Amino acid sequence: MGKSCRHISLTPATQWLRAQGVVYTEHVYDYVDHGGAAWGAQSLGLPVHAVIKTLVMQDDASQPLVVLMHGDREVSTKQLARAIGARQVEPCKPEVAQRHSGYLVGGTSPFGLRKAMPIYGEQSVRTLERIYINGGRRGYLLGLSPDVLDAVLQVCWVNCVQ
């Protein structure tokens, strides 16, 4: 499914996953500014619902957090805030997200983050057989089981889909 392309050089995400012993497939496509998960899915022939966005957000105390969401869905910041006990949650500005994660926006991976942050995931992501998530570089997805998210990231699952 999708074209699994050549190996691409290591990123902090793939180095981290290898250190954890996680098996994944690599999927490379031509990145387009503002193409998002839909463009990645279309380029690789993948279902956009299985392409998982990694979003860096912050709570009302300006504490950063990561949210994992289906490529064809949006985060309900009100539901997310309620679920994590915050008054509000909002996306970080790109330069702030980059400073927290160590990745360029459009290439953010939940693996190998520069700074330890809580990671929240839309609970329905767990029901997928296979997910495709950013590998730490624009135009680079990793295919893996969603079980990996529980095994190595200890994701806190919430209902935050809009």
PDB file of C-alpha atoms in Angstrom:
ATOM      1  CA  MET A   1       0.000   0.000   0.000  1.00  0.00           C
ATOM      2  CA  GLY A   2       1.598   3.284  -1.006  1.00  0.00           C
ATOM      3  CA  LYS A   3       5.041   3.438  -2.434  1.00  0.00           C
ATOM      4  CA  SER A   4       7.631   2.618   0.147  1.00  0.00           C
ATOM      5  CA  CYS A   5      10.702   4.419  -1.104  1.00  0.00           C
ATOM      6  CA  ARG A   6      14.393   4.454  -0.543  1.00  0.00           C
ATOM      7  CA  HIS A   7      15.911   4.769   2.889  1.00  0.00           C
ATOM      8  CA  ILE A   8      16.380   8.366   3.926  1.00  0.00           C
ATOM      9  CA  SER A   9      19.089   9.514   6.322  1.00  0.00           C
ATOM     10  CA  LEU A  10      18.473   9.175  10.032  1.00  0.00           C
ATOM     11  CA  THR A  11      16.447  11.804  11.837  1.00  0.00           C
ATOM     12  CA  PRO A  12      16.143  12.241  15.624  1.00  0.00           C
ATOM     13  CA  ALA A  13      12.831  10.333  15.306  1.00  0.00           C
ATOM     14  CA  THR A  14      14.266   7.316  13.485  1.00  0.00           C
ATOM     15  CA  GLN A  15      17.332   7.236  15.730  1.00  0.00           C
ATOM     16  CA  TRP A  16      15.044   7.215  18.758  1.00  0.00           C
ATOM     17  CA  LEU A  17      12.795   4.495  17.293  1.00  0.00           C
ATOM     18  CA  ARG A  18      15.790   2.307  16.412  1.00  0.00           C
ATOM     19  CA  ALA A  19      17.115   2.674  19.962  1.00  0.00           C
ATOM     20  CA  GLN A  20      13.692   1.455  21.190  1.00  0.00           C
ATOM     21  CA  GLY A  21      13.775  -1.506  18.777  1.00  0.00           C
ATOM     22  CA  VAL A  22      10.687  -0.332  16.887  1.00  0.00           C
ATOM     23  CA  VAL A  23      10.128  -1.708  13.377  1.00  0.00           C
ATOM     24  CA  TYR A  24       8.713   0.736  10.828  1.00  0.00           C
ATOM     25  CA  THR A  25       8.482   1.287   7.086  1.00  0.00           C
ATOM     26  CA  GLU A  26       9.650   4.475   5.364  1.00  0.00           C
ATOM     27  CA  HIS A  27       7.468   6.390   2.909  1.00  0.00           C
ATOM     28  CA  VAL A  28       8.962   9.366   1.069  1.00  0.00           C
ATOM     29  CA  TYR A  29       7.012  11.890  -1.021  1.00  0.00           C
ATOM     30  CA  ASP A  30       7.564  15.357  -2.465  1.00  0.00           C
ATOM     31  CA  TYR A  31       6.606  17.841   0.241  1.00  0.00           C
ATOM     32  CA  VAL A  32       4.374  20.778  -0.703  1.00  0.00           C
ATOM     33  CA  ASP A  33       3.915  23.795   1.589  1.00  0.00           C
ATOM     34  CA  HIS A  34       0.441  23.705   3.167  1.00  0.00           C
ATOM     35  CA  GLY A  35      -0.288  20.319   1.531  1.00  0.00           C
ATOM     36  CA  GLY A  36      -0.659  18.688   4.929  1.00  0.00           C
ATOM     37  CA  ALA A  37      -1.678  15.119   5.620  1.00  0.00           C
ATOM     38  CA  ALA A  38      -4.030  15.062   2.629  1.00  0.00           C
ATOM     39  CA  TRP A  39      -1.179  15.730   0.209  1.00  0.00           C
ATOM     40  CA  GLY A  40       1.056  13.112   1.854  1.00  0.00           C
ATOM     41  CA  ALA A  41      -1.726  10.535   1.730  1.00  0.00           C
ATOM     42  CA  GLN A  42      -2.578  11.309  -1.890  1.00  0.00           C
ATOM     43  CA  SER A  43       1.081  11.190  -2.942  1.00  0.00           C
ATOM     44  CA  LEU A  44       1.588   7.785  -1.343  1.00  0.00           C
ATOM     45  CA  GLY A  45      -1.828   6.288  -2.114  1.00  0.00           C
ATOM     46  CA  LEU A  46      -2.696   6.023   1.584  1.00  0.00           C
ATOM     47  CA  PRO A  47      -6.000   6.666   3.351  1.00  0.00           C
ATOM     48  CA  VAL A  48      -5.801  10.191   4.793  1.00  0.00           C
ATOM     49  CA  HIS A  49      -7.574   8.942   7.935  1.00  0.00           C
ATOM     50  CA  ALA A  50      -4.532   6.721   8.687  1.00  0.00           C
ATOM     51  CA  VAL A  51      -2.035   9.575   8.221  1.00  0.00           C
ATOM     52  CA  ILE A  52      -1.584  10.993  11.700  1.00  0.00           C
ATOM     53  CA  LYS A  53      -0.772  14.676  12.235  1.00  0.00           C
ATOM     54  CA  THR A  54       1.621  15.643  15.040  1.00  0.00           C
ATOM     55  CA  LEU A  55       0.539  19.029  16.392  1.00  0.00           C
ATOM     56  CA  VAL A  56       2.384  21.110  18.989  1.00  0.00           C
ATOM     57  CA  MET A  57      -0.024  23.098  21.144  1.00  0.00           C
ATOM     58  CA  GLN A  58       0.068  24.913  24.464  1.00  0.00           C
ATOM     59  CA  ASP A  59      -2.278  25.205  27.400  1.00  0.00           C
ATOM     60  CA  ASP A  60      -3.395  28.374  29.198  1.00  0.00           C
ATOM     61  CA  ALA A  61      -0.168  28.316  31.270  1.00  0.00           C
ATOM     62  CA  SER A  62       1.877  28.282  28.004  1.00  0.00           C
ATOM     63  CA  GLN A  63       2.984  24.696  28.717  1.00  0.00           C
ATOM     64  CA  PRO A  64       3.605  22.802  25.468  1.00  0.00           C
ATOM     65  CA  LEU A  65       1.932  19.527  24.588  1.00  0.00           C
ATOM     66  CA  VAL A  66       1.676  17.289  21.549  1.00  0.00           C
ATOM     67  CA  VAL A  67      -1.581  16.123  19.978  1.00  0.00           C
ATOM     68  CA  LEU A  68      -1.898  13.227  17.511  1.00  0.00           C
ATOM     69  CA  MET A  69      -4.900  13.514  15.183  1.00  0.00           C
ATOM     70  CA  HIS A  70      -6.218  11.828  12.028  1.00  0.00           C
ATOM     71  CA  GLY A  71      -5.172  13.639   8.855  1.00  0.00           C
ATOM     72  CA  ASP A  72      -8.784  14.199   7.823  1.00  0.00           C
ATOM     73  CA  ARG A  73      -9.983  15.529  11.172  1.00  0.00           C
ATOM     74  CA  GLU A  74      -9.444  18.653  13.283  1.00  0.00           C
ATOM     75  CA  VAL A  75      -8.730  18.964  16.994  1.00  0.00           C
ATOM     76  CA  SER A  76     -11.510  20.367  19.161  1.00  0.00           C
ATOM     77  CA  THR A  77      -9.413  22.562  21.436  1.00  0.00           C
ATOM     78  CA  LYS A  78     -12.378  22.927  23.821  1.00  0.00           C
ATOM     79  CA  GLN A  79     -12.742  19.156  24.189  1.00  0.00           C
ATOM     80  CA  LEU A  80      -8.985  18.740  24.525  1.00  0.00           C
ATOM     81  CA  ALA A  81      -8.763  21.429  27.220  1.00  0.00           C
ATOM     82  CA  ARG A  82     -11.621  19.809  29.127  1.00  0.00           C
ATOM     83  CA  ALA A  83      -9.995  16.367  28.846  1.00  0.00           C
ATOM     84  CA  ILE A  84      -6.623  17.551  30.187  1.00  0.00           C
ATOM     85  CA  GLY A  85      -7.976  19.897  32.861  1.00  0.00           C
ATOM     86  CA  ALA A  86      -6.887  23.152  31.223  1.00  0.00           C
ATOM     87  CA  ARG A  87      -8.952  26.290  30.707  1.00  0.00           C
ATOM     88  CA  GLN A  88      -7.911  26.470  27.063  1.00  0.00           C
ATOM     89  CA  VAL A  89      -5.539  24.965  24.504  1.00  0.00           C
ATOM     90  CA  GLU A  90      -4.277  26.586  21.324  1.00  0.00           C
ATOM     91  CA  PRO A  91      -1.777  25.747  18.585  1.00  0.00           C
ATOM     92  CA  CYS A  92       1.738  27.088  19.113  1.00  0.00           C
ATOM     93  CA  LYS A  93       3.117  29.574  16.598  1.00  0.00           C
ATOM     94  CA  PRO A  94       5.401  27.744  14.122  1.00  0.00           C
ATOM     95  CA  GLU A  95       8.621  29.169  15.586  1.00  0.00           C
ATOM     96  CA  VAL A  96       7.533  28.209  19.120  1.00  0.00           C
ATOM     97  CA  ALA A  97       6.523  24.706  18.012  1.00  0.00           C
ATOM     98  CA  GLN A  98       9.919  24.299  16.352  1.00  0.00           C
ATOM     99  CA  ARG A  99      11.734  25.449  19.483  1.00  0.00           C
ATOM    100  CA  HIS A 100       9.835  22.914  21.645  1.00  0.00           C
ATOM    101  CA  SER A 101       9.959  19.943  19.282  1.00  0.00           C
ATOM    102  CA  GLY A 102      13.235  20.445  17.425  1.00  0.00           C
ATOM    103  CA  TYR A 103      11.419  19.859  14.122  1.00  0.00           C
ATOM    104  CA  LEU A 104      10.274  22.173  11.335  1.00  0.00           C
ATOM    105  CA  VAL A 105       6.495  22.519  11.110  1.00  0.00           C
ATOM    106  CA  GLY A 106       5.393  20.024   8.466  1.00  0.00           C
ATOM    107  CA  GLY A 107       8.093  17.624   9.643  1.00  0.00           C
ATOM    108  CA  THR A 108       7.178  17.237  13.316  1.00  0.00           C
ATOM    109  CA  SER A 109       7.365  13.728  14.736  1.00  0.00           C
ATOM    110  CA  PRO A 110       6.235  12.636  18.203  1.00  0.00           C
ATOM    111  CA  PHE A 111       9.417  10.539  18.426  1.00  0.00           C
ATOM    112  CA  GLY A 112      12.771  12.032  19.415  1.00  0.00           C
ATOM    113  CA  LEU A 113      11.375  15.363  20.572  1.00  0.00           C
ATOM    114  CA  ARG A 114      13.888  17.981  21.730  1.00  0.00           C
ATOM    115  CA  LYS A 115      11.879  18.621  24.889  1.00  0.00           C
ATOM    116  CA  ALA A 116       9.819  16.154  26.928  1.00  0.00           C
ATOM    117  CA  MET A 117       6.156  17.068  26.526  1.00  0.00           C
ATOM    118  CA  PRO A 118       2.912  15.261  27.355  1.00  0.00           C
ATOM    119  CA  ILE A 119       1.504  13.527  24.291  1.00  0.00           C
ATOM    120  CA  TYR A 120      -2.251  13.254  23.800  1.00  0.00           C
ATOM    121  CA  GLY A 121      -3.854  11.232  21.046  1.00  0.00           C
ATOM    122  CA  GLU A 122      -7.349  11.118  19.616  1.00  0.00           C
ATOM    123  CA  GLN A 123      -8.589   7.799  20.985  1.00  0.00           C
ATOM    124  CA  SER A 124      -9.902   6.525  17.623  1.00  0.00           C
ATOM    125  CA  VAL A 125      -6.310   6.450  16.278  1.00  0.00           C
ATOM    126  CA  ARG A 126      -5.803   3.308  18.389  1.00  0.00           C
ATOM    127  CA  THR A 127      -8.424   1.427  16.371  1.00  0.00           C
ATOM    128  CA  LEU A 128      -6.472   1.641  13.106  1.00  0.00           C
ATOM    129  CA  GLU A 129      -4.541  -1.376  11.901  1.00  0.00           C
ATOM    130  CA  ARG A 130      -1.592   0.717  10.682  1.00  0.00           C
ATOM    131  CA  ILE A 131      -0.755   4.401  10.936  1.00  0.00           C
ATOM    132  CA  TYR A 132       1.547   6.692   8.973  1.00  0.00           C
ATOM    133  CA  ILE A 133       3.179   9.368  11.075  1.00  0.00           C
ATOM    134  CA  ASN A 134       5.887  11.923  10.407  1.00  0.00           C
ATOM    135  CA  GLY A 135       9.424  10.620  10.616  1.00  0.00           C
ATOM    136  CA  GLY A 136      11.056  13.925  11.504  1.00  0.00           C
ATOM    137  CA  ARG A 137      11.431  15.496   8.084  1.00  0.00           C
ATOM    138  CA  ARG A 138       9.048  17.108   5.616  1.00  0.00           C
ATOM    139  CA  GLY A 139       7.876  14.577   3.030  1.00  0.00           C
ATOM    140  CA  TYR A 140       8.763  11.572   5.189  1.00  0.00           C
ATOM    141  CA  LEU A 141       6.231   9.283   6.873  1.00  0.00           C
ATOM    142  CA  LEU A 142       6.804   6.158   8.928  1.00  0.00           C
ATOM    143  CA  GLY A 143       4.353   3.269   8.768  1.00  0.00           C
ATOM    144  CA  LEU A 144       3.843   1.398  12.030  1.00  0.00           C
ATOM    145  CA  SER A 145       1.314  -0.186  14.337  1.00  0.00           C
ATOM    146  CA  PRO A 146      -0.561   2.241  16.598  1.00  0.00           C
ATOM    147  CA  ASP A 147       0.416  -0.107  19.456  1.00  0.00           C
ATOM    148  CA  VAL A 148       3.875   1.492  19.235  1.00  0.00           C
ATOM    149  CA  LEU A 149       2.373   4.738  20.548  1.00  0.00           C
ATOM    150  CA  ASP A 150       1.363   3.002  23.785  1.00  0.00           C
ATOM    151  CA  ALA A 151       4.507   0.908  24.013  1.00  0.00           C
ATOM    152  CA  VAL A 152       7.134   3.645  23.611  1.00  0.00           C
ATOM    153  CA  LEU A 153       5.379   7.001  24.072  1.00  0.00           C
ATOM    154  CA  GLN A 154       2.764   6.313  26.754  1.00  0.00           C
ATOM    155  CA  VAL A 155       0.230   8.445  24.904  1.00  0.00           C
ATOM    156  CA  CYS A 156      -2.704   9.705  26.956  1.00  0.00           C
ATOM    157  CA  TRP A 157      -5.773   8.909  24.847  1.00  0.00           C
ATOM    158  CA  VAL A 158      -8.592  11.447  24.808  1.00  0.00           C
ATOM    159  CA  ASN A 159     -11.682  12.245  22.766  1.00  0.00           C
ATOM    160  CA  CYS A 160     -10.741  15.528  21.077  1.00  0.00           C
ATOM    161  CA  VAL A 161     -11.945  15.195  17.494  1.00  0.00           C
ATOM    162  CA  GLN A 162     -14.040  18.066  16.158  1.00  0.00           C
TER     163      GLN A 162
END
